Short mmCIF file of C-alpha atoms (C1' of nucleotides) in Angstrom, two decimals:
data_model
loop_
_atom_site.label_atom_id
_atom_site.label_comp_id
_atom_site.label_asym_id
_atom_site.label_seq_id
_atom_site.Cartn_x
_atom_site.Cartn_y
_atom_site.Cartn_z
CA MET A 1 0.00 0.00 0.00
CA SER A 2 3.05 2.22 0.08
CA ALA A 3 3.52 2.25 -3.69
CA PRO A 4 2.50 5.56 -5.26
CA ILE A 5 -0.96 5.45 -6.75
CA ARG A 6 -1.11 5.38 -10.51
CA VAL A 7 -4.42 5.23 -12.35
CA ARG A 8 -5.43 5.74 -15.93
CA PHE A 9 -8.27 6.49 -18.27
CA ALA A 10 -7.94 4.46 -21.46
CA PRO A 11 -10.56 5.42 -24.05
CA SER A 12 -10.72 4.07 -27.55
CA PRO A 13 -10.89 6.88 -30.08
CA THR A 14 -13.97 5.73 -31.92
CA GLY A 15 -16.18 8.75 -31.31
CA TYR A 16 -16.76 11.62 -28.94
CA LEU A 17 -16.20 11.49 -25.19
CA HIS A 18 -19.35 10.07 -23.70
CA ILE A 19 -20.80 10.52 -20.25
CA GLY A 20 -19.89 7.08 -19.02
CA GLY A 21 -16.31 7.60 -20.10
CA ALA A 22 -16.27 11.05 -18.56
CA ARG A 23 -17.36 9.67 -15.23
CA THR A 24 -14.82 6.87 -15.39
CA ALA A 25 -12.19 9.51 -16.07
CA LEU A 26 -13.54 11.67 -13.24
CA PHE A 27 -13.52 8.88 -10.66
CA ASN A 28 -9.97 7.92 -11.60
CA TRP A 29 -8.88 11.55 -11.65
CA LEU A 30 -10.45 12.22 -8.25
CA TYR A 31 -8.85 9.12 -6.79
CA ALA A 32 -5.44 10.23 -8.06
CA ARG A 33 -5.89 13.82 -6.94
CA HIS A 34 -7.21 12.82 -3.54
CA HIS A 35 -4.28 10.55 -2.83
CA GLY A 36 -1.64 12.62 -4.56
CA GLY A 37 -1.21 9.94 -7.21
CA THR A 38 -0.74 10.05 -10.94
CA PHE A 39 -3.57 10.17 -13.46
CA MET A 40 -2.58 9.05 -16.92
CA LEU A 41 -4.26 8.90 -20.25
CA ARG A 42 -3.75 6.09 -22.72
CA ILE A 43 -5.34 5.88 -26.12
CA GLU A 44 -6.47 2.39 -27.09
CA ASP A 45 -6.43 2.85 -30.82
CA THR A 46 -6.00 -0.76 -31.85
CA ASP A 47 -9.29 -0.99 -33.71
CA ARG A 48 -7.86 0.10 -37.01
CA GLU A 49 -11.24 0.35 -38.69
CA ARG A 50 -12.89 2.63 -36.19
CA SER A 51 -10.12 4.66 -34.57
CA THR A 52 -9.66 8.19 -35.88
CA PRO A 53 -7.47 11.16 -35.02
CA GLU A 54 -10.62 13.28 -34.89
CA SER A 55 -11.91 11.10 -32.10
CA VAL A 56 -8.67 11.49 -30.20
CA ARG A 57 -9.02 15.23 -30.45
CA ALA A 58 -12.68 15.10 -29.45
CA ILE A 59 -11.89 13.07 -26.36
CA LEU A 60 -9.00 15.30 -25.32
CA ASP A 61 -11.16 18.37 -25.86
CA GLY A 62 -13.92 16.86 -23.78
CA LEU A 63 -11.58 16.08 -20.91
CA ARG A 64 -10.09 19.54 -21.09
CA TRP A 65 -13.51 21.15 -21.07
CA LEU A 66 -14.29 19.24 -17.91
CA GLY A 67 -10.97 20.23 -16.42
CA LEU A 68 -9.73 16.67 -16.05
CA ASP A 69 -6.03 17.16 -16.62
CA TRP A 70 -3.68 14.23 -17.05
CA ASP A 71 -0.18 13.92 -15.65
CA GLU A 72 1.06 11.61 -18.38
CA GLY A 73 -0.32 10.94 -21.80
CA PRO A 74 -0.89 12.35 -25.27
CA GLU A 75 0.50 15.81 -25.96
CA ILE A 76 2.45 15.96 -22.71
CA GLY A 77 4.30 12.66 -22.74
CA GLY A 78 5.75 11.04 -19.66
CA ALA A 79 8.12 8.35 -18.56
CA HIS A 80 5.84 5.47 -19.51
CA GLY A 81 5.04 6.33 -23.10
CA PRO A 82 4.25 6.05 -25.82
CA TYR A 83 0.62 6.55 -24.83
CA PHE A 84 -0.95 5.31 -28.01
CA GLN A 85 -1.21 1.54 -28.18
CA THR A 86 -0.42 1.40 -31.88
CA GLU A 87 3.02 2.77 -31.00
CA ARG A 88 3.70 -0.05 -28.54
CA ILE A 89 3.55 -3.01 -30.91
CA ALA A 90 7.09 -4.22 -30.12
CA LEU A 91 6.06 -4.71 -26.52
CA TYR A 92 3.04 -6.82 -27.43
CA ARG A 93 5.12 -8.87 -29.80
CA GLU A 94 7.76 -9.59 -27.19
CA THR A 95 5.07 -10.45 -24.65
CA VAL A 96 3.03 -12.75 -26.85
CA GLU A 97 6.12 -14.57 -28.08
CA GLY A 98 7.20 -15.04 -24.48
CA LEU A 99 3.81 -16.50 -23.73
CA ARG A 100 4.09 -18.79 -26.73
CA ALA A 101 7.50 -19.98 -25.60
CA LYS A 102 5.90 -20.93 -22.29
CA GLY A 103 3.11 -22.71 -24.11
CA ARG A 104 0.52 -20.19 -22.92
CA ALA A 105 -0.23 -18.77 -26.35
CA TYR A 106 -0.73 -20.40 -29.72
CA ARG A 107 -1.34 -19.46 -33.30
CA CYS A 108 -4.85 -20.06 -34.54
CA THR A 109 -5.69 -20.29 -38.21
CA CYS A 110 -9.43 -20.59 -37.83
CA THR A 111 -11.02 -17.95 -40.00
CA ARG A 112 -13.72 -15.61 -38.87
CA GLU A 113 -16.03 -17.31 -41.30
CA GLU A 114 -15.39 -20.72 -39.77
CA ILE A 115 -15.91 -19.44 -36.28
CA ASP A 116 -19.02 -17.51 -37.20
CA ALA A 117 -20.45 -20.63 -38.81
CA ARG A 118 -19.85 -22.67 -35.67
CA ARG A 119 -21.28 -19.95 -33.49
CA LYS A 120 -24.34 -19.79 -35.66
CA LEU A 121 -24.75 -23.54 -35.37
CA ILE A 122 -24.37 -23.71 -31.61
CA GLY A 123 -25.95 -20.41 -30.65
CA PRO A 124 -25.03 -17.83 -28.00
CA ALA A 125 -23.52 -20.55 -25.78
CA TYR A 126 -20.69 -21.07 -28.29
CA ARG A 127 -17.12 -20.79 -27.00
CA TYR A 128 -14.03 -21.19 -29.15
CA GLU A 129 -13.17 -24.85 -28.68
CA GLY A 130 -9.37 -24.67 -29.00
CA THR A 131 -9.16 -26.24 -32.43
CA CYS A 132 -5.66 -24.91 -33.03
CA LYS A 133 -4.23 -25.38 -29.58
CA ASP A 134 -1.34 -27.56 -30.81
CA ASP A 135 0.21 -24.38 -32.26
CA ARG A 136 0.97 -25.77 -35.72
CA ASP A 137 3.01 -23.71 -38.16
CA PRO A 138 0.37 -21.66 -39.96
CA GLY A 139 2.33 -21.75 -43.20
CA ASP A 140 0.96 -18.96 -45.35
CA LYS A 141 -2.46 -19.09 -43.77
CA PRO A 142 -3.56 -16.01 -41.91
CA PHE A 143 -3.64 -16.46 -38.16
CA VAL A 144 -4.06 -14.83 -34.77
CA TYR A 145 -2.52 -15.48 -31.38
CA ARG A 146 -4.74 -17.03 -28.76
CA PHE A 147 -4.29 -17.39 -25.03
CA ARG A 148 -4.21 -20.91 -23.61
CA LEU A 149 -6.43 -21.08 -20.53
CA PRO A 150 -5.50 -23.21 -17.53
CA GLU A 151 -7.15 -26.66 -17.51
CA SER A 152 -9.47 -25.72 -14.67
CA GLY A 153 -9.84 -23.57 -11.63
CA ARG A 154 -11.53 -20.45 -10.50
CA VAL A 155 -10.60 -16.78 -10.78
CA GLU A 156 -11.51 -14.46 -7.96
CA PHE A 157 -10.70 -10.94 -6.97
CA ALA A 158 -11.79 -8.39 -4.40
CA ASP A 159 -13.19 -5.43 -6.27
CA ARG A 160 -12.80 -2.11 -4.50
CA VAL A 161 -16.43 -1.18 -5.05
CA VAL A 162 -18.30 -4.39 -5.81
CA GLY A 163 -16.56 -6.70 -3.37
CA LYS A 164 -15.61 -10.28 -3.98
CA ILE A 165 -16.30 -11.53 -7.50
CA GLY A 166 -15.45 -14.89 -9.00
CA LYS A 167 -15.83 -17.04 -12.06
CA MET A 168 -14.97 -20.60 -13.11
CA VAL A 169 -12.27 -20.98 -15.73
CA SER A 170 -14.60 -23.42 -17.47
CA ASP A 171 -16.86 -20.47 -18.28
CA LEU A 172 -14.03 -18.82 -20.20
CA TYR A 173 -12.43 -19.64 -23.55
CA ASP A 174 -9.10 -19.24 -25.32
CA GLU A 175 -9.46 -15.73 -26.53
CA VAL A 176 -7.52 -13.85 -29.15
CA LEU A 177 -4.56 -11.95 -27.72
CA CYS A 178 -3.45 -10.17 -30.85
CA ARG A 179 -3.36 -10.46 -34.61
CA ALA A 180 -0.45 -11.85 -36.59
CA ASP A 181 1.00 -8.32 -36.84
CA TYR A 182 0.87 -8.11 -33.03
CA VAL A 183 -1.81 -5.45 -32.89
CA PRO A 184 -3.46 -6.43 -29.62
CA LEU A 185 -7.07 -6.90 -28.66
CA TYR A 186 -8.45 -5.22 -25.58
CA ASN A 187 -7.68 -7.74 -22.85
CA PHE A 188 -4.11 -8.24 -23.97
CA GLY A 189 -3.13 -4.67 -24.69
CA CYS A 190 -4.77 -3.56 -21.49
CA VAL A 191 -2.85 -6.02 -19.31
CA VAL A 192 0.49 -5.44 -21.00
CA ASP A 193 0.21 -1.67 -20.81
CA ASP A 194 -1.24 -1.47 -17.32
CA HIS A 195 1.67 -3.54 -16.14
CA HIS A 196 4.38 -1.64 -17.95
CA MET A 197 2.85 1.70 -17.09
CA GLY A 198 2.88 0.83 -13.43
CA ILE A 199 -0.88 1.09 -12.97
CA THR A 200 -1.79 0.26 -9.37
CA LEU A 201 -5.55 0.36 -9.73
CA VAL A 202 -7.82 -0.12 -12.72
CA GLY A 203 -11.04 1.88 -12.38
CA ARG A 204 -13.59 1.30 -15.10
CA GLY A 205 -17.28 0.65 -15.70
CA GLN A 206 -19.02 -2.53 -14.60
CA GLU A 207 -19.40 -3.61 -18.20
CA HIS A 208 -15.75 -4.64 -17.85
CA ILE A 209 -16.23 -6.97 -14.90
CA ASN A 210 -16.30 -10.00 -17.15
CA SER A 211 -13.11 -9.04 -18.93
CA THR A 212 -11.32 -8.91 -15.59
CA PHE A 213 -11.25 -12.72 -15.32
CA PRO A 214 -9.23 -13.45 -18.45
CA GLN A 215 -7.06 -10.45 -17.63
CA LEU A 216 -6.27 -11.87 -14.22
CA LEU A 217 -5.34 -15.18 -15.83
CA LEU A 218 -3.03 -13.27 -18.14
CA TYR A 219 -1.27 -11.58 -15.24
CA GLU A 220 -0.82 -15.02 -13.74
CA ALA A 221 0.57 -16.53 -16.94
CA LEU A 222 2.94 -13.61 -17.32
CA GLY A 223 4.06 -13.81 -13.74
CA TRP A 224 2.97 -10.22 -13.08
CA GLN A 225 1.38 -8.77 -9.99
CA PRO A 226 -2.13 -7.64 -10.98
CA PRO A 227 -3.37 -4.17 -10.01
CA GLU A 228 -6.40 -3.53 -7.86
CA PHE A 229 -9.74 -3.18 -9.60
CA ALA A 230 -12.69 -0.88 -9.06
CA HIS A 231 -15.75 -1.35 -11.22
CA PHE A 232 -18.11 1.60 -11.23
CA PRO A 233 -21.87 1.28 -11.58
CA LEU A 234 -23.30 1.93 -15.00
CA ILE A 235 -25.19 5.01 -16.05
CA LEU A 236 -28.51 4.07 -17.61
CA GLY A 237 -30.68 5.98 -20.04
CA PRO A 238 -34.35 6.76 -19.38
CA ASP A 239 -35.11 3.37 -20.92
CA ARG A 240 -32.88 1.69 -18.30
CA GLU A 241 -30.41 0.55 -20.90
CA LYS A 242 -26.75 1.37 -20.55
CA LEU A 243 -26.22 4.93 -21.70
CA SER A 244 -24.82 4.63 -25.20
CA LYS A 245 -24.02 6.83 -28.14
CA ARG A 246 -26.30 4.80 -30.32
CA LEU A 247 -29.43 5.05 -28.20
CA HIS A 248 -28.92 8.22 -26.19
CA PRO A 249 -27.91 11.58 -27.61
CA GLU A 250 -27.33 12.91 -24.10
CA ALA A 251 -24.37 10.53 -23.83
CA ASP A 252 -22.31 13.13 -25.69
CA VAL A 253 -20.43 15.29 -23.21
CA MET A 254 -20.01 18.15 -25.64
CA LEU A 255 -23.73 18.21 -26.40
CA HIS A 256 -24.18 19.45 -22.87
CA LYS A 257 -21.69 22.21 -23.50
CA LYS A 258 -23.67 23.18 -26.58
CA ASN A 259 -26.82 23.13 -24.49
CA GLY A 260 -25.36 25.64 -22.07
CA MET A 261 -24.26 23.41 -19.22
CA LEU A 262 -21.34 24.49 -17.07
CA PRO A 263 -18.59 21.88 -16.75
CA GLU A 264 -18.71 22.12 -12.96
CA ALA A 265 -22.42 21.32 -13.06
CA LEU A 266 -21.97 18.30 -15.27
CA LEU A 267 -19.14 17.07 -13.08
CA ASN A 268 -21.23 17.66 -9.98
CA TYR A 269 -24.17 15.75 -11.43
CA VAL A 270 -22.11 12.88 -12.69
CA VAL A 271 -20.09 12.45 -9.50
CA ARG A 272 -23.31 12.04 -7.54
CA LEU A 273 -24.41 9.26 -9.85
CA GLY A 274 -22.84 6.41 -7.94
CA TRP A 275 -21.01 8.34 -5.26
CA SER A 276 -22.22 10.30 -2.30
CA HIS A 277 -20.92 12.23 0.65
CA GLY A 278 -23.63 12.39 3.29
CA ASN A 279 -26.40 14.74 2.25
CA ASP A 280 -24.19 16.98 0.15
CA GLU A 281 -25.58 17.75 -3.30
CA VAL A 282 -23.88 20.86 -4.58
CA ILE A 283 -20.24 19.90 -4.54
CA SER A 284 -17.29 21.87 -5.86
CA ARG A 285 -14.32 20.34 -7.58
CA ALA A 286 -12.15 21.03 -4.54
CA GLN A 287 -14.63 19.31 -2.25
CA MET A 288 -14.83 16.32 -4.58
CA ILE A 289 -11.08 15.92 -4.40
CA GLU A 290 -11.14 16.26 -0.65
CA TRP A 291 -13.98 13.80 -0.12
CA PHE A 292 -13.73 11.26 -2.90
CA ASP A 293 -12.74 7.68 -2.42
CA PHE A 294 -13.99 4.32 -3.63
CA ASP A 295 -15.48 3.35 -0.29
CA ARG A 296 -18.29 5.80 -0.98
CA VAL A 297 -18.96 4.54 -4.49
CA GLY A 298 -22.12 2.45 -4.67
CA SER A 299 -22.69 -0.55 -6.86
CA THR A 300 -26.14 0.04 -8.25
CA SER A 301 -26.66 1.50 -11.70
CA GLY A 302 -28.07 5.00 -11.92
CA VAL A 303 -30.60 6.48 -14.30
CA TRP A 304 -29.68 9.67 -16.12
CA ASP A 305 -31.91 12.48 -14.89
CA PRO A 306 -31.74 15.65 -16.99
CA THR A 307 -33.96 17.48 -14.51
CA LYS A 308 -31.52 17.19 -11.69
CA LEU A 309 -28.66 18.13 -13.97
CA ALA A 310 -30.59 21.27 -14.89
CA TRP A 311 -31.11 22.12 -11.23
CA LEU A 312 -27.42 21.77 -10.51
CA ASN A 313 -26.58 23.81 -13.57
CA GLN A 314 -28.81 26.59 -12.30
CA LYS A 315 -27.07 26.49 -8.94
CA TRP A 316 -23.66 26.69 -10.56
CA ILE A 317 -24.66 29.46 -12.93
CA GLU A 318 -25.97 31.41 -9.98
CA ALA A 319 -22.69 30.90 -8.16
CA GLY A 320 -20.65 31.75 -11.24
CA ASP A 321 -18.40 34.73 -11.67
CA ASP A 322 -20.10 37.40 -13.81
CA LYS A 323 -17.12 37.97 -16.04
CA ARG A 324 -16.63 34.29 -16.72
CA LEU A 325 -20.35 33.81 -17.34
CA ALA A 326 -20.25 36.70 -19.79
CA GLU A 327 -17.46 35.01 -21.70
CA LEU A 328 -19.23 31.67 -21.72
CA SER A 329 -22.53 33.23 -22.77
CA LEU A 330 -21.07 35.02 -25.75
CA THR A 331 -21.59 32.20 -28.18
CA PHE A 332 -25.19 31.78 -27.08
CA PHE A 333 -25.97 35.42 -27.73
CA GLN A 334 -24.19 35.27 -31.04
CA ASP A 335 -26.23 32.22 -32.03
CA ARG A 336 -29.26 34.43 -31.50
CA ASN A 337 -27.86 37.06 -33.82
CA VAL A 338 -27.04 39.45 -31.04
CA PRO A 339 -23.48 40.56 -31.48
CA VAL A 340 -22.06 41.22 -28.04
CA SER A 341 -18.48 41.26 -26.91
CA ALA A 342 -17.13 39.70 -23.76
CA ASN A 343 -15.43 42.81 -22.50
CA ASP A 344 -18.62 44.85 -22.86
CA PRO A 345 -19.38 45.86 -19.25
CA LYS A 346 -23.06 45.71 -20.09
CA VAL A 347 -22.83 41.98 -20.71
CA VAL A 348 -21.10 41.43 -17.40
CA ARG A 349 -23.72 43.50 -15.58
CA ALA A 350 -26.48 41.60 -17.33
CA MET A 351 -25.10 38.35 -15.92
CA ALA A 352 -25.69 39.55 -12.38
CA LEU A 353 -29.34 40.09 -13.23
CA LEU A 354 -29.82 37.00 -15.36
CA LYS A 355 -28.00 34.30 -13.44
CA GLY A 356 -29.91 32.31 -10.91
CA ARG A 357 -33.09 32.32 -12.97
CA ALA A 358 -31.79 30.27 -15.90
CA LYS A 359 -31.18 26.56 -15.98
CA SER A 360 -28.67 26.86 -18.79
CA LEU A 361 -26.61 29.47 -20.58
CA SER A 362 -28.83 29.06 -23.58
CA GLU A 363 -31.90 29.79 -21.47
CA LEU A 364 -30.01 32.71 -19.97
CA ALA A 365 -29.35 34.12 -23.42
CA ASP A 366 -33.01 33.73 -24.37
CA GLN A 367 -34.06 35.55 -21.24
CA GLY A 368 -31.55 38.35 -21.71
CA LEU A 369 -31.91 39.15 -25.40
CA PHE A 370 -33.85 42.35 -24.79
CA PHE A 371 -30.86 43.87 -23.04
CA PHE A 372 -28.94 43.96 -26.28
CA THR A 373 -31.52 44.55 -28.99
CA ARG A 374 -32.66 47.97 -30.13
CA GLY A 375 -36.21 49.17 -30.39
CA LEU A 376 -39.36 47.33 -29.52
CA PRO A 377 -38.46 43.86 -28.28
CA SER A 378 -40.10 40.84 -29.80
CA MET A 379 -43.45 40.67 -28.06
CA ASP A 380 -45.01 37.72 -26.37
CA ALA A 381 -48.48 37.84 -27.89
CA ALA A 382 -50.35 36.76 -24.78
CA ALA A 383 -48.45 39.25 -22.63
CA GLU A 384 -49.13 42.04 -25.06
CA ALA A 385 -52.83 41.23 -25.23
CA LYS A 386 -53.14 41.14 -21.48
CA PHE A 387 -51.08 44.12 -20.41
CA LEU A 388 -50.65 46.53 -23.30
CA THR A 389 -54.31 47.48 -23.43
CA SER A 390 -55.93 50.81 -23.94
CA ALA A 391 -56.88 50.70 -20.26
CA ALA A 392 -53.21 50.53 -19.38
CA LYS A 393 -52.23 53.34 -21.68
CA PRO A 394 -52.56 56.18 -19.16
CA LEU A 395 -50.53 54.19 -16.67
CA LEU A 396 -47.80 53.62 -19.22
CA ALA A 397 -47.82 57.29 -20.08
CA ASP A 398 -47.40 58.22 -16.43
CA ALA A 399 -44.64 55.70 -16.03
CA ARG A 400 -42.88 57.15 -19.02
CA LYS A 401 -43.06 60.59 -17.48
CA LEU A 402 -41.63 59.33 -14.18
CA ILE A 403 -38.71 57.78 -16.00
CA ALA A 404 -38.14 60.86 -18.13
CA ASP A 405 -38.26 63.10 -15.06
CA HIS A 406 -36.19 61.05 -12.64
CA GLY A 407 -33.96 58.90 -14.79
CA LEU A 408 -32.97 55.31 -14.12
CA ALA A 409 -29.75 55.80 -12.25
CA ASP A 410 -31.29 55.08 -8.87
CA PRO A 411 -33.53 52.02 -9.19
CA HIS A 412 -34.71 52.14 -5.58
CA ALA A 413 -35.72 55.77 -5.80
CA LEU A 414 -37.55 55.15 -9.05
CA GLU A 415 -39.31 52.17 -7.56
CA GLU A 416 -40.63 54.45 -4.80
CA LYS A 417 -41.93 56.89 -7.40
CA PHE A 418 -43.72 54.03 -9.16
CA ARG A 419 -45.10 52.81 -5.86
CA ALA A 420 -46.44 56.25 -5.11
CA LEU A 421 -48.01 56.40 -8.53
CA ALA A 422 -49.70 53.07 -7.98
CA THR A 423 -50.89 53.99 -4.50
CA GLU A 424 -52.32 57.24 -5.87
CA ARG A 425 -54.53 55.18 -8.11
CA GLY A 426 -55.42 52.65 -5.45
CA LEU A 427 -53.32 49.97 -7.14
CA GLY A 428 -50.47 47.70 -6.16
CA LEU A 429 -47.06 48.23 -7.67
CA GLY A 430 -47.53 45.18 -9.84
CA LYS A 431 -50.38 46.81 -11.73
CA VAL A 432 -48.01 49.47 -12.95
CA ALA A 433 -44.87 47.39 -13.19
CA GLN A 434 -46.27 44.60 -15.33
CA PRO A 435 -47.36 46.70 -18.32
CA VAL A 436 -44.03 48.52 -18.20
CA ARG A 437 -42.18 45.25 -17.99
CA VAL A 438 -43.99 43.90 -21.02
CA ALA A 439 -43.38 47.10 -22.94
CA VAL A 440 -39.68 47.13 -22.14
CA THR A 441 -38.81 43.42 -22.21
CA GLY A 442 -41.55 41.89 -24.33
CA THR A 443 -42.46 39.36 -21.66
CA THR A 444 -44.09 39.05 -18.27
CA ALA A 445 -41.01 37.50 -16.69
CA SER A 446 -37.75 39.35 -16.27
CA PRO A 447 -35.19 40.32 -13.67
CA PRO A 448 -36.27 43.06 -11.26
CA LEU A 449 -37.79 45.79 -13.40
CA PHE A 450 -35.95 48.84 -12.14
CA ASP A 451 -32.53 47.22 -12.31
CA THR A 452 -33.43 45.89 -15.71
CA MET A 453 -34.40 49.31 -17.05
CA ALA A 454 -31.30 50.87 -15.55
CA LEU A 455 -29.14 48.49 -17.50
CA ILE A 456 -31.05 48.95 -20.74
CA GLY A 457 -30.56 52.69 -20.47
CA GLN A 458 -32.90 55.66 -20.37
CA ASP A 459 -33.02 56.54 -24.04
CA GLU A 460 -33.74 53.01 -25.08
CA VAL A 461 -36.38 52.49 -22.38
CA LEU A 462 -38.17 55.66 -23.37
CA ALA A 463 -38.00 54.70 -27.01
CA ARG A 464 -39.60 51.35 -26.29
CA LEU A 465 -42.33 52.94 -24.18
CA ASP A 466 -43.04 55.47 -26.92
CA ALA A 467 -43.26 52.73 -29.50
CA VAL A 468 -45.70 50.81 -27.34
CA LEU A 469 -47.76 53.90 -26.61
CA ALA A 470 -47.99 54.53 -30.30
CA ARG A 471 -49.20 50.98 -30.92
CA ILE A 472 -52.02 51.12 -28.43
CA ALA A 473 -55.15 52.56 -29.91
"C1'" G B 1 -29.85 -19.16 -23.10
"C1'" G B 2 -24.71 -19.61 -20.01
"C1'" C B 3 -22.00 -16.65 -16.84
"C1'" C B 4 -21.37 -12.07 -13.87
"C1'" C B 5 -23.34 -8.00 -11.08
"C1'" C B 6 -27.27 -5.39 -8.70
"C1'" A B 7 -32.08 -4.48 -5.67
"C1'" U B 8 -34.48 1.83 0.03
"C1'" C B 9 -39.64 7.12 -2.31
"C1'" G B 10 -40.86 8.28 -9.82
"C1'" U B 11 -35.17 9.58 -9.91
"C1'" C B 12 -30.19 10.19 -7.23
"C1'" U B 13 -29.11 8.55 -2.46
"C1'" A B 14 -28.24 8.21 3.54
"C1'" G B 15 -28.57 3.89 6.48
"C1'" C B 16 -23.19 -0.08 7.94
"C1'" G B 17 -28.96 -5.20 13.83
"C1'" G B 18 -32.74 -1.55 17.75
"C1'" U B 19 -34.30 5.16 13.51
"C1'" U B 20 -41.25 8.32 13.79
"C1'" A B 21 -36.36 4.86 7.50
"C1'" G B 22 -33.06 10.91 6.69
"C1'" G B 23 -31.69 14.28 2.49
"C1'" A B 24 -31.88 16.02 -2.66
"C1'" C B 25 -34.31 16.47 -7.66
"C1'" G B 26 -39.17 16.33 -9.46
"C1'" G B 27 -44.65 16.85 -7.95
"C1'" C B 28 -48.45 19.31 -4.92
"C1'" A B 29 -49.98 23.35 -1.34
"C1'" G B 30 -48.67 27.87 0.95
"C1'" C B 31 -45.46 32.10 2.35
"C1'" C B 32 -42.34 35.96 0.32
"C1'" U B 33 -42.97 39.33 -3.85
"C1'" C B 34 -43.13 44.48 -9.26
"C1'" U B 35 -43.11 39.36 -12.84
"C1'" C B 36 -40.17 35.07 -13.19
"C1'" A B 37 -36.66 32.65 -10.51
"C1'" C B 38 -34.45 32.14 -5.81
"C1'" G B 39 -35.51 31.34 -0.77
"C1'" C B 40 -38.62 29.51 3.23
"C1'" U B 41 -42.66 26.21 5.25
"C1'" G B 42 -45.65 22.05 4.75
"C1'" C B 43 -47.80 17.56 2.14
"C1'" A B 44 -47.71 12.98 -0.72
"C1'" G B 45 -43.99 9.31 -1.81
"C1'" A B 46 -39.60 3.62 -0.62
"C1'" C B 47 -37.05 -0.88 2.31
"C1'" A B 48 -39.52 -6.41 -4.45
"C1'" G B 49 -41.38 -11.32 -2.25
"C1'" G B 50 -40.42 -15.69 0.78
"C1'" A B 51 -37.61 -18.55 4.13
"C1'" G B 52 -33.98 -18.57 7.78
"C1'" U B 53 -30.02 -16.40 11.76
"C1'" U B 54 -31.11 -13.25 16.03
"C1'" C B 55 -34.24 -10.99 21.89
"C1'" A B 56 -34.45 -7.74 17.44
"C1'" A B 57 -33.98 -7.31 10.67
"C1'" U B 58 -33.98 -2.20 5.59
"C1'" U B 59 -29.27 -3.97 7.53
"C1'" C B 60 -26.52 -10.92 7.88
"C1'" U B 61 -27.51 -15.90 4.88
"C1'" C B 62 -30.28 -18.61 1.20
"C1'" C B 63 -34.14 -18.97 -2.50
"C1'" U B 64 -37.59 -16.62 -5.84
"C1'" U B 65 -38.70 -12.51 -8.73
"C1'" G B 66 -37.11 -8.28 -11.22
"C1'" G B 67 -33.35 -5.22 -13.60
"C1'" G B 68 -28.70 -4.60 -15.88
"C1'" G B 69 -24.06 -6.30 -17.93
"C1'" U B 70 -21.34 -9.75 -20.82
"C1'" C B 71 -20.68 -13.76 -24.07
"C1'" A B 72 -16.08 -10.55 -31.31
"C1'" C B 73 -9.79 -10.92 -34.96
"C1'" C B 74 -14.77 -3.70 -30.53
"C1'" A B 75 -13.04 -1.55 -26.49
#
RNA sequence: GGCCCCAUCGUCUAGCGGUUAGGACGGCAGCCUCUCACGCUGCAGACAGGAGUUCAAUUCUCCUUGGGGUCACCA
């Protein structure tokens, strides 16, 4: 237990970073950060058909957006590289030949077609039967390297989150280690690299529990000390199926960025899916690092709940720094054809008024458009019909006069003037404020009216009121 | 189907033999209030079922049921 902790996240670059992967990365990252260990990134790009450099970039971008920085890996290197499996072929070759010399690996010339035919015949219970286990010279036939299982026995390990798990060797089969060109398959590459990279604990999703058994047998055959394992509960979609790219669009981490989620909110939501710390719900990155460990990770799958994510996002937007929020909101305003610039103090001031009432940055932008447009805002038809009536016209005219006379610089003072006006007429403040709000913002819901008008500016507010007055018969 | 894992409110979870089974999201009702949101208060809402073990089971064991995962020259 005195060895320094080294963990890794090892995605295959076959698409964007998905939520399940992000949480696996997060749990590993938190474990490393909590214990002062090393978090490394390894790219498992051995599926030559599906791996792409674009996917590598997408995954790195996703991790960076979430703030999950790696101590060793692509782009920064480290003492245990290279960090792309396709650059480590010599190692796999040396290892598989060593295994073959010990009689623990053999060359198999069965073709995919042959195996598929047998599988089709026997059904889902089919296991490769070891046809080629005498390791004959393949001649010029294509072949792969297979692992020779022990005759019998049982594999067991104590998982850090699930507990004791075991399986009979008779339920396993001689699986493919690597192809003839030594490009490894998952279980082989994973074991070889985890060992040579000094990984002390493998943290991954529970879908990998079953691959742990052959991996353990490999460690044994190689004479290597296996790492610890921690298998995290799965994240399920609304349909209770494992969250997947195919079935669930929300599995895409960057989709949430596009939807206006803050990375700290997504991290907060995802860390609570399977891990808890008492009754704490809103948890900062620093607190996660302080509190996280595998003893608090549960073992039951969790269902993705966009509603709770939205709630957390609102909390984190509300807690956000105005300047940073302004920068992050920029793109959302621009998408709505409102050209604003991040260093515009008006944008920063708008954040103070807008945050806390929006569940996402995109909602925030929708709710704040009227701050940055000129002239009559786009009107909510129902609001207009209800509040911008001929009966309200005199009230609006009086309100306009108050604003023209007193200005907007002192919202509290102006509010008192409005209140007096309302009282004079035997009305509540709301009766005056609502028509003005609709006239100025186009809707019935906005930040506090007097602060809102102050930010819009006197000339613009008066212009909007005049335009409305002119529209009312 | 074989194997593996799991099982507390609709959802995320606390609970680590004795609790009025707690919190959060969501829902509902109310308060606050210039609107919305926030906030506050309250209400409804769970130990899958059956055997054991024990003075005592949500908690330990087994079975059933249910759910999920996995059975590739993908990871």
